[in-house]
């Protein structure tokens, strides 16, 4: 009988798919079931660093930007300029982005920090946008999210409102514009 040394395999650089096919003997465990995607905060941090660099290289000219808020790479502050030709043109909105530890498999939590009168934004800044919920894809990045929200400003979905008053007012552009500006500038006064 031949005896072989069994070195411990190093999975640090192996693709994640290899982990799924390893079957350990099942023993009763008090630990919670593992997520289908192992959490590797290093790779998440690296991805966020890349997204930050990409945004810094191209974002500003598109009217969107974002940077980490303080020391944590998982918490960002984003800025969106209202799109040209929309009611929001000339206005600048601040958003908070909180990236989960299993990003990009789960979307970040994104909220308006600046008061935003909009059919798909509630009074707490929560946003109703499919790519931030059930239509999320790990192919999306921070830039995609910010551009989608910027687009949503000018093209709301009044059929799925978080703010039913804004949805009802949407077709009356002059009254709608007045409310957008009233809430925006009232919010600015509160912030300063």
Coordinates of N, CA, C and O in Angstrom, one line a residue:
X1 N 0.8 -1.2 0.0 CA 0.0 0.0 0.0 C 0.9 1.2 0.0 O 1.8 1.4 0.8
X2 N 0.6 2.2 -0.9 CA 1.4 3.4 -1.0 C 0.7 4.5 -0.2 O -0.5 4.7 -0.2
X3 N 1.6 5.2 0.6 CA 1.1 6.3 1.4 C 1.5 7.6 0.8 O 2.7 7.8 0.5
X4 N 0.5 8.5 0.5 CA 0.8 9.8 -0.1 C 0.5 10.9 0.9 O -0.4 10.8 1.6
X5 N 1.4 11.9 0.8 CA 1.1 13.1 1.7 C -0.1 13.8 1.0 O -0.2 13.8 -0.2
X6 N -1.0 14.3 1.8 CA -2.2 15.0 1.3 C -2.1 16.5 1.6 O -2.6 16.9 2.7
X7 N -1.4 17.3 0.8 CA -1.3 18.7 1.1 C -2.7 19.3 1.1 O -3.6 18.9 0.4
X8 N -2.9 20.3 2.0 CA -4.2 21.0 2.0 C -4.3 21.9 0.7 O -3.4 22.6 0.4
X9 N -5.4 21.7 0.0 CA -5.6 22.4 -1.2 C -5.7 23.9 -0.9 O -6.3 24.3 0.1
X10 N -5.2 24.8 -1.8 CA -5.3 26.2 -1.7 C -6.4 26.7 -2.7 O -6.2 26.7 -3.9
X11 N -7.5 27.1 -2.1 CA -8.6 27.5 -3.0 C -8.7 29.0 -3.2 O -9.5 29.5 -3.8
X12 N -7.7 29.7 -2.6 CA -7.7 31.2 -2.7 C -7.8 31.7 -4.1 O -8.4 32.8 -4.4
X13 N -7.2 31.1 -5.1 CA -7.2 31.6 -6.4 C -8.0 30.7 -7.3 O -8.1 31.0 -8.5
X14 N -8.6 29.7 -6.8 CA -9.5 28.8 -7.6 C -10.8 29.4 -7.9 O -11.3 30.2 -7.1
X15 N -11.4 29.1 -9.0 CA -12.8 29.7 -9.3 C -13.8 29.2 -8.3 O -13.6 28.1 -7.8
X16 N -14.8 30.0 -8.0 CA -15.7 29.6 -7.0 C -16.6 28.4 -7.3 O -17.0 27.7 -6.4
X17 N -16.7 28.1 -8.6 CA -17.5 26.9 -9.0 C -17.0 25.6 -8.3 O -17.8 24.8 -8.1
X18 N -15.7 25.5 -8.1 CA -15.2 24.3 -7.6 C -15.7 24.0 -6.2 O -15.8 22.8 -5.8
X19 N -16.0 25.0 -5.5 CA -16.5 24.8 -4.1 C -17.9 24.0 -4.1 O -18.2 23.3 -3.2
X20 N -18.7 24.2 -5.1 CA -20.0 23.7 -5.1 C -20.0 22.2 -5.3 O -21.0 21.5 -4.9
X21 N -19.0 21.6 -5.9 CA -19.1 20.2 -6.2 C -18.4 19.3 -5.1 O -18.4 18.1 -5.2
X22 N -17.9 19.9 -4.1 CA -17.3 19.2 -3.0 C -18.4 18.8 -2.0 O -19.1 19.6 -1.5
X23 N -18.5 17.5 -1.8 CA -19.5 17.0 -0.8 C -18.8 16.4 0.4 O -18.1 15.5 0.4
X24 N -19.1 17.1 1.5 CA -18.5 16.6 2.8 C -19.6 15.7 3.4 O -20.8 15.8 3.1
X25 N -19.2 14.8 4.3 CA -20.2 14.0 5.0 C -21.2 14.9 5.7 O -20.8 15.9 6.3
X26 N -22.5 14.6 5.6 CA -23.4 15.5 6.3 C -23.5 15.1 7.8 O -23.7 14.0 8.2
X27 N -23.2 16.1 8.6 CA -23.2 16.0 10.0 C -24.2 17.1 10.5 O -24.3 18.1 9.9
X28 N -24.9 16.8 11.6 CA -25.8 17.8 12.1 C -25.0 19.1 12.5 O -23.9 18.9 13.1
X29 N -25.5 20.2 12.1 CA -24.8 21.4 12.3 C -25.7 22.5 12.9 O -26.8 22.6 12.6
X30 N -25.1 23.3 13.8 CA -25.9 24.3 14.4 C -25.7 25.6 13.6 O -26.3 26.6 13.9
X31 N -24.8 25.6 12.7 CA -24.5 26.8 11.9 C -25.6 27.0 10.8 O -26.2 26.0 10.3
X32 N -25.9 28.3 10.5 CA -26.9 28.6 9.5 C -26.4 28.0 8.1 O -25.2 27.9 7.9
X33 N -27.4 27.7 7.2 CA -27.0 27.2 5.9 C -26.2 28.3 5.2 O -26.5 29.5 5.3
X34 N -25.2 27.9 4.5 CA -24.3 28.8 3.8 C -25.1 29.4 2.6 O -26.0 28.8 2.0
X35 N -24.8 30.6 2.3 CA -25.3 31.3 1.2 C -24.9 30.6 -0.1 O -23.8 30.0 -0.2
X36 N -25.7 30.6 -1.2 CA -25.3 29.9 -2.4 C -24.0 30.6 -3.0 O -23.3 30.0 -3.8
X37 N -23.8 31.8 -2.6 CA -22.5 32.5 -3.1 C -21.7 32.8 -1.8 O -22.1 33.6 -1.0
X38 N -20.5 32.2 -1.7 CA -19.7 32.4 -0.5 C -19.3 33.9 -0.4 O -19.1 34.5 -1.5
X39 N -19.3 34.4 0.7 CA -19.0 35.8 0.9 C -17.5 36.0 1.0 O -16.9 35.4 1.9
X40 N -17.0 36.8 0.1 CA -15.5 37.0 0.1 C -15.4 38.6 0.1 O -15.5 39.2 -1.0
X41 N -15.3 39.2 1.2 CA -15.3 40.6 1.3 C -14.1 41.2 0.5 O -14.2 42.3 0.0
X42 N -13.0 40.4 0.4 CA -11.9 40.9 -0.4 C -12.2 41.1 -1.9 O -12.0 42.2 -2.4
X43 N -12.9 40.1 -2.4 CA -13.3 40.3 -3.9 C -14.3 41.4 -4.0 O -14.4 42.1 -5.0
X44 N -15.2 41.5 -3.0 CA -16.3 42.5 -3.1 C -15.6 43.9 -3.0 O -15.9 44.8 -3.8
X45 N -14.6 44.1 -2.1 CA -13.9 45.3 -2.0 C -13.1 45.6 -3.3 O -13.2 46.8 -3.8
X46 N -12.5 44.6 -3.9 CA -11.8 44.8 -5.2 C -12.7 45.3 -6.3 O -12.4 46.2 -7.0
X47 N -13.9 44.6 -6.3 CA -14.9 45.0 -7.3 C -15.3 46.5 -7.1 O -15.4 47.2 -8.1
X48 N -15.6 46.8 -5.9 CA -16.0 48.2 -5.6 C -14.9 49.2 -5.9 O -15.2 50.3 -6.4
X49 N -13.7 48.8 -5.7 CA -12.6 49.7 -6.0 C -12.5 49.9 -7.6 O -12.3 51.1 -8.0
X50 N -12.7 48.8 -8.3 CA -12.7 48.9 -9.8 C -13.9 49.8 -10.3 O -13.7 50.7 -11.2
X51 N -15.1 49.7 -9.6 CA -16.2 50.5 -10.0 C -16.0 51.9 -9.7 O -16.4 52.8 -10.5
X52 N -15.3 52.2 -8.6 CA -15.0 53.6 -8.2 C -14.1 54.2 -9.3 O -14.3 55.3 -9.7
X53 N -13.0 53.4 -9.7 CA -12.1 54.0 -10.7 C -12.8 54.2 -12.0 O -12.6 55.3 -12.6
X54 N -13.7 53.3 -12.4 CA -14.4 53.5 -13.6 C -15.3 54.7 -13.6 O -15.4 55.5 -14.5
X55 N -16.0 54.9 -12.4 CA -16.8 56.1 -12.3 C -16.0 57.4 -12.3 O -16.4 58.4 -12.9
X56 N -14.9 57.3 -11.6 CA -14.0 58.5 -11.6 C -13.5 58.9 -13.0 O -13.3 60.1 -13.3
X57 N -13.3 57.9 -13.8 CA -12.8 58.1 -15.2 C -13.9 58.6 -16.1 O -13.6 59.4 -17.0
X58 N -15.1 58.2 -15.9 CA -16.1 58.6 -16.9 C -17.4 59.2 -16.4 O -18.2 59.8 -17.1
X59 N -17.6 59.0 -15.1 CA -19.0 59.4 -14.5 C -19.3 60.9 -14.6 O -20.4 61.2 -15.0
X60 N -18.4 61.7 -14.3 CA -18.8 63.2 -14.2 C -19.4 63.7 -15.4 O -20.3 64.5 -15.3
X61 N -18.9 63.3 -16.6 CA -19.4 63.9 -17.8 C -20.8 63.4 -18.1 O -21.5 63.9 -19.0
X62 N -21.3 62.4 -17.4 CA -22.7 61.8 -17.6 C -23.6 62.4 -16.6 O -24.8 62.1 -16.6
X63 N -23.1 63.3 -15.7 CA -24.0 63.8 -14.7 C -24.2 62.9 -13.5 O -25.2 63.1 -12.7
X64 N -23.4 61.9 -13.3 CA -23.5 61.0 -12.2 C -22.1 60.8 -11.6 O -21.1 60.8 -12.3
X65 N -22.0 60.7 -10.2 CA -20.7 60.5 -9.6 C -21.0 59.8 -8.2 O -22.1 59.9 -7.7
X66 N -20.0 59.1 -7.7 CA -20.2 58.5 -6.4 C -18.8 58.3 -5.8 O -17.8 58.0 -6.5
X67 N -18.7 58.4 -4.5 CA -17.5 58.1 -3.8 C -17.8 57.5 -2.4 O -18.9 57.7 -1.9
X68 N -16.8 56.7 -1.9 CA -17.1 56.1 -0.6 C -17.3 57.2 0.5 O -16.8 58.3 0.4
X69 N -18.2 56.9 1.4 CA -18.6 57.9 2.4 C -17.8 57.5 3.7 O -18.2 56.6 4.4
X70 N -16.6 58.2 3.8 CA -15.8 57.8 5.0 C -14.9 56.7 4.6 O -14.4 56.5 3.5
X71 N -14.6 55.9 5.6 CA -13.6 54.8 5.5 C -14.1 53.5 4.8 O -13.3 52.8 4.2
X72 N -15.3 53.3 4.9 CA -15.9 52.0 4.4 C -16.1 52.0 2.9 O -16.8 52.9 2.4
X73 N -15.6 51.0 2.2 CA -15.8 50.9 0.7 C -17.3 50.4 0.5 O -17.8 50.5 -0.6
X74 N -18.0 50.0 1.5 CA -19.3 49.5 1.4 C -20.4 50.5 1.5 O -21.6 50.2 1.3
X75 N -20.0 51.8 1.8 CA -21.0 52.8 2.0 C -20.6 54.1 1.1 O -19.5 54.6 1.4
X76 N -21.4 54.4 0.2 CA -21.0 55.5 -0.8 C -22.1 56.6 -0.7 O -23.2 56.4 -0.4
X77 N -21.7 57.8 -1.2 CA -22.6 58.9 -1.4 C -22.5 59.2 -2.9 O -21.4 59.3 -3.5
X78 N -23.6 59.2 -3.6 CA -23.7 59.4 -5.0 C -24.4 60.7 -5.3 O -25.1 61.2 -4.5
X79 N -24.1 61.3 -6.5 CA -24.8 62.5 -6.9 C -25.3 62.3 -8.3 O -24.6 61.7 -9.2
X80 N -26.5 62.8 -8.6 CA -27.1 62.7 -9.9 C -27.6 64.1 -10.3 O -28.3 64.7 -9.5
X81 N -27.2 64.5 -11.5 CA -27.7 65.7 -12.0 C -29.0 65.4 -12.8 O -29.0 64.4 -13.5
X82 N -30.0 66.2 -12.7 CA -31.3 66.0 -13.4 C -30.9 66.1 -14.9 O -30.1 66.9 -15.4
X83 N -31.5 65.2 -15.7 CA -31.2 65.0 -17.1 C -31.7 66.3 -17.9 O -32.6 66.9 -17.6
X84 N -30.9 66.6 -19.0 CA -31.2 67.7 -19.8 C -32.6 67.5 -20.5 O -33.0 66.4 -20.9
X85 N -33.4 68.6 -20.5 CA -34.7 68.5 -21.1 C -35.8 67.9 -20.2 O -36.9 67.8 -20.7
X86 N -35.4 67.6 -19.0 CA -36.4 67.0 -18.1 C -36.8 68.1 -17.0 O -36.1 69.2 -16.9
X87 N -37.8 67.9 -16.3 CA -38.2 68.8 -15.2 C -37.1 68.9 -14.2 O -37.1 70.0 -13.5
X88 N -36.3 67.9 -14.1 CA -35.2 67.9 -13.0 C -33.9 68.6 -13.5 O -33.0 68.6 -12.7
X89 N -33.9 69.1 -14.7 CA -32.7 69.7 -15.3 C -32.2 70.8 -14.4 O -33.1 71.6 -13.9
X90 N -30.9 70.9 -14.1 CA -30.4 72.0 -13.2 C -30.4 71.6 -11.7 O -29.8 72.3 -10.9
X91 N -31.1 70.5 -11.4 CA -31.1 70.1 -10.0 C -30.1 69.0 -9.7 O -29.9 68.1 -10.6
X92 N -29.5 68.9 -8.6 CA -28.5 67.9 -8.2 C -29.0 67.2 -7.0 O -29.4 67.8 -6.0
X93 N -29.1 65.9 -7.1 CA -29.6 65.0 -6.0 C -28.5 64.2 -5.4 O -27.7 63.6 -6.1
X94 N -28.5 64.1 -4.0 CA -27.5 63.3 -3.3 C -28.2 62.0 -3.0 O -29.4 62.0 -2.5
X95 N -27.5 60.8 -3.1 CA -28.1 59.5 -2.8 C -27.1 58.8 -1.9 O -25.9 59.0 -2.0
X96 N -27.6 57.9 -1.1 CA -26.7 57.0 -0.3 C -26.8 55.6 -0.9 O -27.9 55.2 -1.4
X97 N -25.7 54.9 -1.0 CA -25.6 53.6 -1.5 C -24.9 52.7 -0.5 O -23.8 53.0 0.0
X98 N -25.6 51.7 -0.1 CA -25.1 50.7 0.9 C -24.9 49.4 0.2 O -25.9 48.7 -0.1
X99 N -23.7 48.9 0.0 CA -23.4 47.7 -0.7 C -23.4 46.5 0.3 O -22.7 46.6 1.3
X100 N -24.2 45.5 0.0 CA -24.2 44.3 1.0 C -22.9 43.5 0.8 O -22.2 43.7 -0.2
X101 N -22.6 42.7 1.8 CA -21.3 41.9 1.8 C -21.3 40.9 0.6 O -20.3 40.5 0.2
X102 N -22.5 40.5 0.2 CA -22.6 39.6 -1.0 C -22.9 40.3 -2.3 O -23.3 39.7 -3.2
X103 N -22.6 41.6 -2.4 CA -22.6 42.3 -3.6 C -21.5 41.6 -4.5 O -20.5 41.2 -4.1
X104 N -21.8 41.5 -5.8 CA -22.9 41.9 -6.7 C -24.0 40.9 -6.8 O -24.8 41.1 -7.7
X105 N -24.0 39.9 -6.0 CA -25.1 39.0 -6.1 C -26.4 39.5 -5.5 O -27.5 39.1 -5.8
X106 N -26.3 40.5 -4.7 CA -27.5 41.3 -4.2 C -27.3 42.7 -4.5 O -26.2 43.2 -4.5
X107 N -28.4 43.5 -4.8 CA -28.2 44.9 -5.1 C -27.9 45.7 -3.8 O -28.2 45.3 -2.7
X108 N -27.3 46.9 -4.1 CA -27.1 47.8 -2.9 C -28.5 48.4 -2.5 O -29.4 48.4 -3.3
X109 N -28.5 48.9 -1.3 CA -29.7 49.7 -0.9 C -29.4 51.2 -1.3 O -28.3 51.7 -0.9
X110 N -30.2 51.7 -2.1 CA -30.0 53.1 -2.6 C -31.2 54.0 -2.2 O -32.4 53.6 -2.4
X111 N -30.9 55.1 -1.6 CA -31.9 56.1 -1.2 C -31.6 57.5 -1.6 O -30.4 57.8 -1.5
X112 N -32.6 58.3 -1.9 CA -32.3 59.7 -2.1 C -32.1 60.3 -0.7 O -32.9 60.1 0.2
X113 N -31.0 61.1 -0.6 CA -30.8 61.9 0.7 C -31.3 63.3 0.5 O -31.7 64.0 1.4
X114 N -31.4 63.8 -0.8 CA -32.0 65.1 -1.1 C -33.5 64.8 -1.3 O -33.9 63.8 -1.9
X115 N -34.3 65.7 -0.8 CA -35.8 65.6 -1.0 C -36.1 65.5 -2.5 O -35.6 66.4 -3.3
X116 N -36.8 64.5 -2.9 CA -37.1 64.3 -4.3 C -38.6 64.0 -4.5 O -39.1 63.0 -4.1
X117 N -39.3 65.0 -5.1 CA -40.7 64.8 -5.5 C -40.8 64.0 -6.8 O -40.3 64.5 -7.8
X118 N -41.2 62.8 -6.7 CA -41.2 61.9 -7.9 C -42.2 60.7 -7.6 O -42.3 60.2 -6.5
X119 N -42.9 60.3 -8.7 CA -43.9 59.2 -8.5 C -43.2 57.9 -7.9 O -43.9 57.2 -7.2
X120 N -42.0 57.7 -8.2 CA -41.3 56.4 -7.8 C -40.4 56.6 -6.6 O -39.5 55.7 -6.4
X121 N -40.5 57.7 -5.8 CA -39.7 57.9 -4.7 C -40.6 58.4 -3.5 O -41.4 59.2 -3.7
X122 N -40.5 57.7 -2.4 CA -41.3 58.1 -1.2 C -40.7 59.2 -0.4 O -39.6 59.6 -0.7
X123 N -41.4 59.6 0.6 CA -40.9 60.7 1.5 C -39.7 60.4 2.2 O -39.0 61.3 2.7
X124 N -39.3 59.1 2.3 CA -38.1 58.7 3.0 C -36.9 58.5 2.1 O -35.8 58.2 2.5
X125 N -37.1 58.7 0.8 CA -36.1 58.6 -0.2 C -35.9 57.2 -0.8 O -35.1 57.0 -1.6
X126 N -36.8 56.3 -0.4 CA -36.8 55.0 -1.0 C -37.2 55.1 -2.5 O -38.1 55.9 -2.8
X127 N -36.6 54.2 -3.3 CA -36.8 54.3 -4.7 C -37.5 53.0 -5.2 O -37.0 51.9 -4.9
X128 N -38.5 53.1 -6.0 CA -39.1 51.9 -6.7 C -38.5 51.8 -8.1 O -38.9 52.5 -9.0
X129 N -37.5 50.9 -8.2 CA -36.9 50.7 -9.5 C -36.6 49.2 -9.6 O -35.9 48.7 -8.7
X130 N -37.1 48.6 -10.7 CA -37.0 47.1 -10.8 C -35.5 46.6 -10.6 O -35.3 45.6 -10.0
X131 N -34.5 47.3 -11.2 CA -33.2 46.8 -11.1 C -32.6 46.8 -9.7 O -31.6 46.2 -9.4
X132 N -33.3 47.5 -8.8 CA -32.8 47.5 -7.4 C -33.6 46.5 -6.6 O -33.3 46.3 -5.4
X133 N -34.5 45.8 -7.2 CA -35.3 44.7 -6.6 C -35.2 43.4 -7.4 O -34.1 42.8 -7.5
X134 N -36.3 43.0 -7.9 CA -36.4 41.7 -8.6 C -35.7 41.5 -9.9 O -35.4 40.5 -10.4
X135 N -35.3 42.6 -10.5 CA -34.6 42.6 -11.8 C -33.1 42.8 -11.7 O -32.4 43.2 -12.7
X136 N -32.6 42.7 -10.5 CA -31.2 42.9 -10.3 C -30.4 41.9 -11.0 O -30.8 40.7 -11.1
X137 N -29.2 42.3 -11.5 CA -28.3 41.4 -12.1 C -26.9 41.7 -11.6 O -26.5 42.9 -11.5
X138 N -26.0 40.7 -11.4 CA -24.7 41.0 -10.9 C -23.9 41.6 -12.0 O -22.7 42.1 -11.8
X139 N -24.4 41.7 -13.2 CA -23.7 42.5 -14.3 C -23.8 44.0 -14.1 O -23.0 44.7 -14.7
X140 N -24.8 44.4 -13.3 CA -24.9 45.9 -13.1 C -23.8 46.4 -12.1 O -23.3 45.6 -11.3
X141 N -23.5 47.7 -12.2 CA -22.6 48.3 -11.3 C -23.1 49.6 -10.9 O -24.2 50.0 -11.2
X142 N -22.3 50.3 -10.1 CA -22.8 51.5 -9.5 C -23.1 52.6 -10.6 O -24.1 53.3 -10.5
X143 N -22.3 52.6 -11.6 CA -22.6 53.5 -12.7 C -24.0 53.3 -13.4 O -24.7 54.2 -13.6
X144 N -24.2 52.0 -13.6 CA -25.5 51.6 -14.2 C -26.7 52.0 -13.3 O -27.7 52.5 -13.8
X145 N -26.5 51.8 -12.0 CA -27.6 52.1 -11.0 C -27.8 53.6 -11.1 O -29.0 54.1 -11.2
X146 N -26.8 54.4 -11.0 CA -26.9 55.9 -11.0 C -27.5 56.4 -12.3 O -28.4 57.3 -12.3
X147 N -27.1 55.9 -13.4 CA -27.7 56.3 -14.7 C -29.1 55.8 -14.8 O -30.0 56.6 -15.4
X148 N -29.5 54.7 -14.3 CA -30.9 54.2 -14.3 C -31.8 55.1 -13.5 O -32.9 55.5 -13.9
X149 N -31.3 55.5 -12.3 CA -32.0 56.4 -11.5 C -32.2 57.8 -12.1 O -33.2 58.4 -12.1
X150 N -31.1 58.3 -12.8 CA -31.1 59.6 -13.5 C -32.2 59.5 -14.6 O -33.0 60.4 -14.8
X151 N -32.2 58.4 -15.3 CA -33.2 58.2 -16.4 C -34.6 58.1 -15.8 O -35.6 58.7 -16.4
X152 N -34.8 57.5 -14.6 CA -36.1 57.3 -14.0 C -36.6 58.7 -13.6 O -37.8 58.9 -13.7
X153 N -35.8 59.7 -13.2 CA -36.2 61.0 -12.9 C -37.1 61.6 -14.0 O -38.2 62.1 -13.8
X154 N -36.5 61.5 -15.3 CA -37.2 62.1 -16.4 C -38.3 61.2 -17.0 O -39.2 61.7 -17.7
X155 N -38.3 59.9 -16.7 CA -39.2 58.9 -17.2 C -39.8 58.1 -16.1 O -39.4 56.9 -16.0
X156 N -40.6 58.6 -15.3 CA -41.2 57.8 -14.1 C -42.1 56.8 -14.6 O -42.6 56.8 -15.8
X157 N -42.4 55.9 -13.7 CA -43.4 54.9 -13.9 C -44.6 55.1 -13.0 O -44.7 54.6 -11.9
X158 N -45.6 56.0 -13.5 CA -46.7 56.4 -12.6 C -47.6 55.2 -12.3 O -48.5 55.3 -11.4
X159 N -47.5 54.1 -13.0 CA -48.3 52.9 -12.8 C -47.9 52.1 -11.5 O -48.6 51.3 -11.0
X160 N -46.7 52.4 -11.0 CA -46.2 51.7 -9.9 C -45.6 52.8 -8.9 O -44.4 52.8 -8.6
X161 N -46.5 53.6 -8.4 CA -46.0 54.8 -7.6 C -45.8 54.5 -6.1 O -46.4 53.6 -5.5
X162 N -44.7 55.1 -5.6 CA -44.5 55.1 -4.1 C -45.1 56.4 -3.6 O -45.4 56.5 -2.4
X163 N -45.2 57.4 -4.5 CA -45.8 58.7 -4.1 C -47.0 58.9 -5.1 O -46.8 59.4 -6.2
X164 N -48.2 58.6 -4.6 CA -49.4 58.6 -5.5 C -49.7 60.1 -5.9 O -50.3 60.3 -6.9
X165 N -49.4 61.0 -5.0 CA -49.7 62.4 -5.3 C -48.9 62.9 -6.5 O -49.4 63.5 -7.5
X166 N -47.6 62.5 -6.5 CA -46.7 62.9 -7.6 C -47.1 62.2 -8.9 O -47.1 62.8 -10.0
X167 N -47.6 60.9 -8.8 CA -48.1 60.2 -9.9 C -49.3 60.8 -10.5 O -49.4 61.0 -11.7
X168 N -50.2 61.3 -9.7 CA -51.4 62.0 -10.1 C -51.1 63.3 -10.8 O -51.8 63.7 -11.7
X169 N -50.1 64.0 -10.3 CA -49.7 65.3 -10.8 C -48.8 65.2 -12.0 O -48.7 66.2 -12.8
X170 N -48.3 64.1 -12.3 CA -47.3 63.9 -13.4 C -47.8 64.5 -14.8 O -47.0 65.1 -15.5
X171 N -49.1 64.3 -15.1 CA -49.6 64.8 -16.4 C -49.8 66.3 -16.5 O -49.9 66.9 -17.5
X172 N -49.8 67.0 -15.3 CA -49.9 68.4 -15.3 C -48.5 69.0 -15.1 O -48.1 69.3 -13.9
X173 N -47.7 69.1 -16.2 CA -46.3 69.5 -16.1 C -46.0 70.7 -15.3 O -45.0 70.8 -14.5
X174 N -46.8 71.8 -15.4 CA -46.5 73.0 -14.7 C -46.6 72.9 -13.2 O -45.7 73.3 -12.4
X175 N -47.7 72.2 -12.7 CA -47.9 72.0 -11.3 C -46.9 71.0 -10.8 O -46.4 71.2 -9.7
X176 N -46.6 70.0 -11.6 CA -45.6 69.0 -11.2 C -44.2 69.7 -11.0 O -43.5 69.5 -10.0
X177 N -43.8 70.6 -12.0 CA -42.5 71.3 -11.9 C -42.5 72.1 -10.6 O -41.5 72.2 -9.9
X178 N -43.6 72.8 -10.3 CA -43.6 73.6 -9.1 C -43.4 72.8 -7.8 O -42.6 73.2 -7.0
X179 N -44.0 71.6 -7.8 CA -43.8 70.8 -6.6 C -42.4 70.2 -6.5 O -41.8 70.1 -5.4
X180 N -41.8 69.9 -7.6 CA -40.4 69.4 -7.7 C -39.5 70.4 -7.1 O -38.7 70.2 -6.2
X181 N -39.7 71.7 -7.6 CA -38.8 72.8 -7.1 C -39.1 73.2 -5.6 O -38.2 73.4 -4.9
X182 N -40.4 73.2 -5.3 CA -40.8 73.5 -3.9 C -40.1 72.5 -2.9 O -39.5 72.9 -1.9
X183 N -40.3 71.2 -3.2 CA -39.7 70.2 -2.3 C -38.2 70.2 -2.3 O -37.5 70.1 -1.3
X184 N -37.6 70.4 -3.5 CA -36.1 70.4 -3.6 C -35.5 71.6 -2.8 O -34.6 71.4 -2.0
X185 N -36.1 72.8 -3.0 CA -35.5 73.9 -2.3 C -35.9 73.9 -0.8 O -35.1 74.4 0.0
X186 N -37.0 73.4 -0.4 CA -37.4 73.2 1.0 C -36.4 72.3 1.6 O -35.9 72.5 2.8
X187 N -36.1 71.2 0.9 CA -35.1 70.2 1.4 C -33.7 70.8 1.6 O -33.0 70.5 2.5
X188 N -33.3 71.6 0.6 CA -32.0 72.3 0.7 C -31.9 73.2 1.9 O -30.9 73.2 2.6
X189 N -33.0 73.9 2.3 CA -33.0 74.7 3.4 C -32.8 73.9 4.7 O -32.1 74.3 5.6
X190 N -33.4 72.7 4.7 CA -33.3 71.8 5.9 C -31.9 71.3 6.0 O -31.3 71.2 7.1
X191 N -31.2 71.0 4.9 CA -29.9 70.4 4.9 C -28.9 71.4 5.4 O -27.9 71.1 6.1
X192 N -29.0 72.7 5.1 CA -28.0 73.7 5.5 C -28.2 74.3 6.8 O -29.1 74.0 7.6

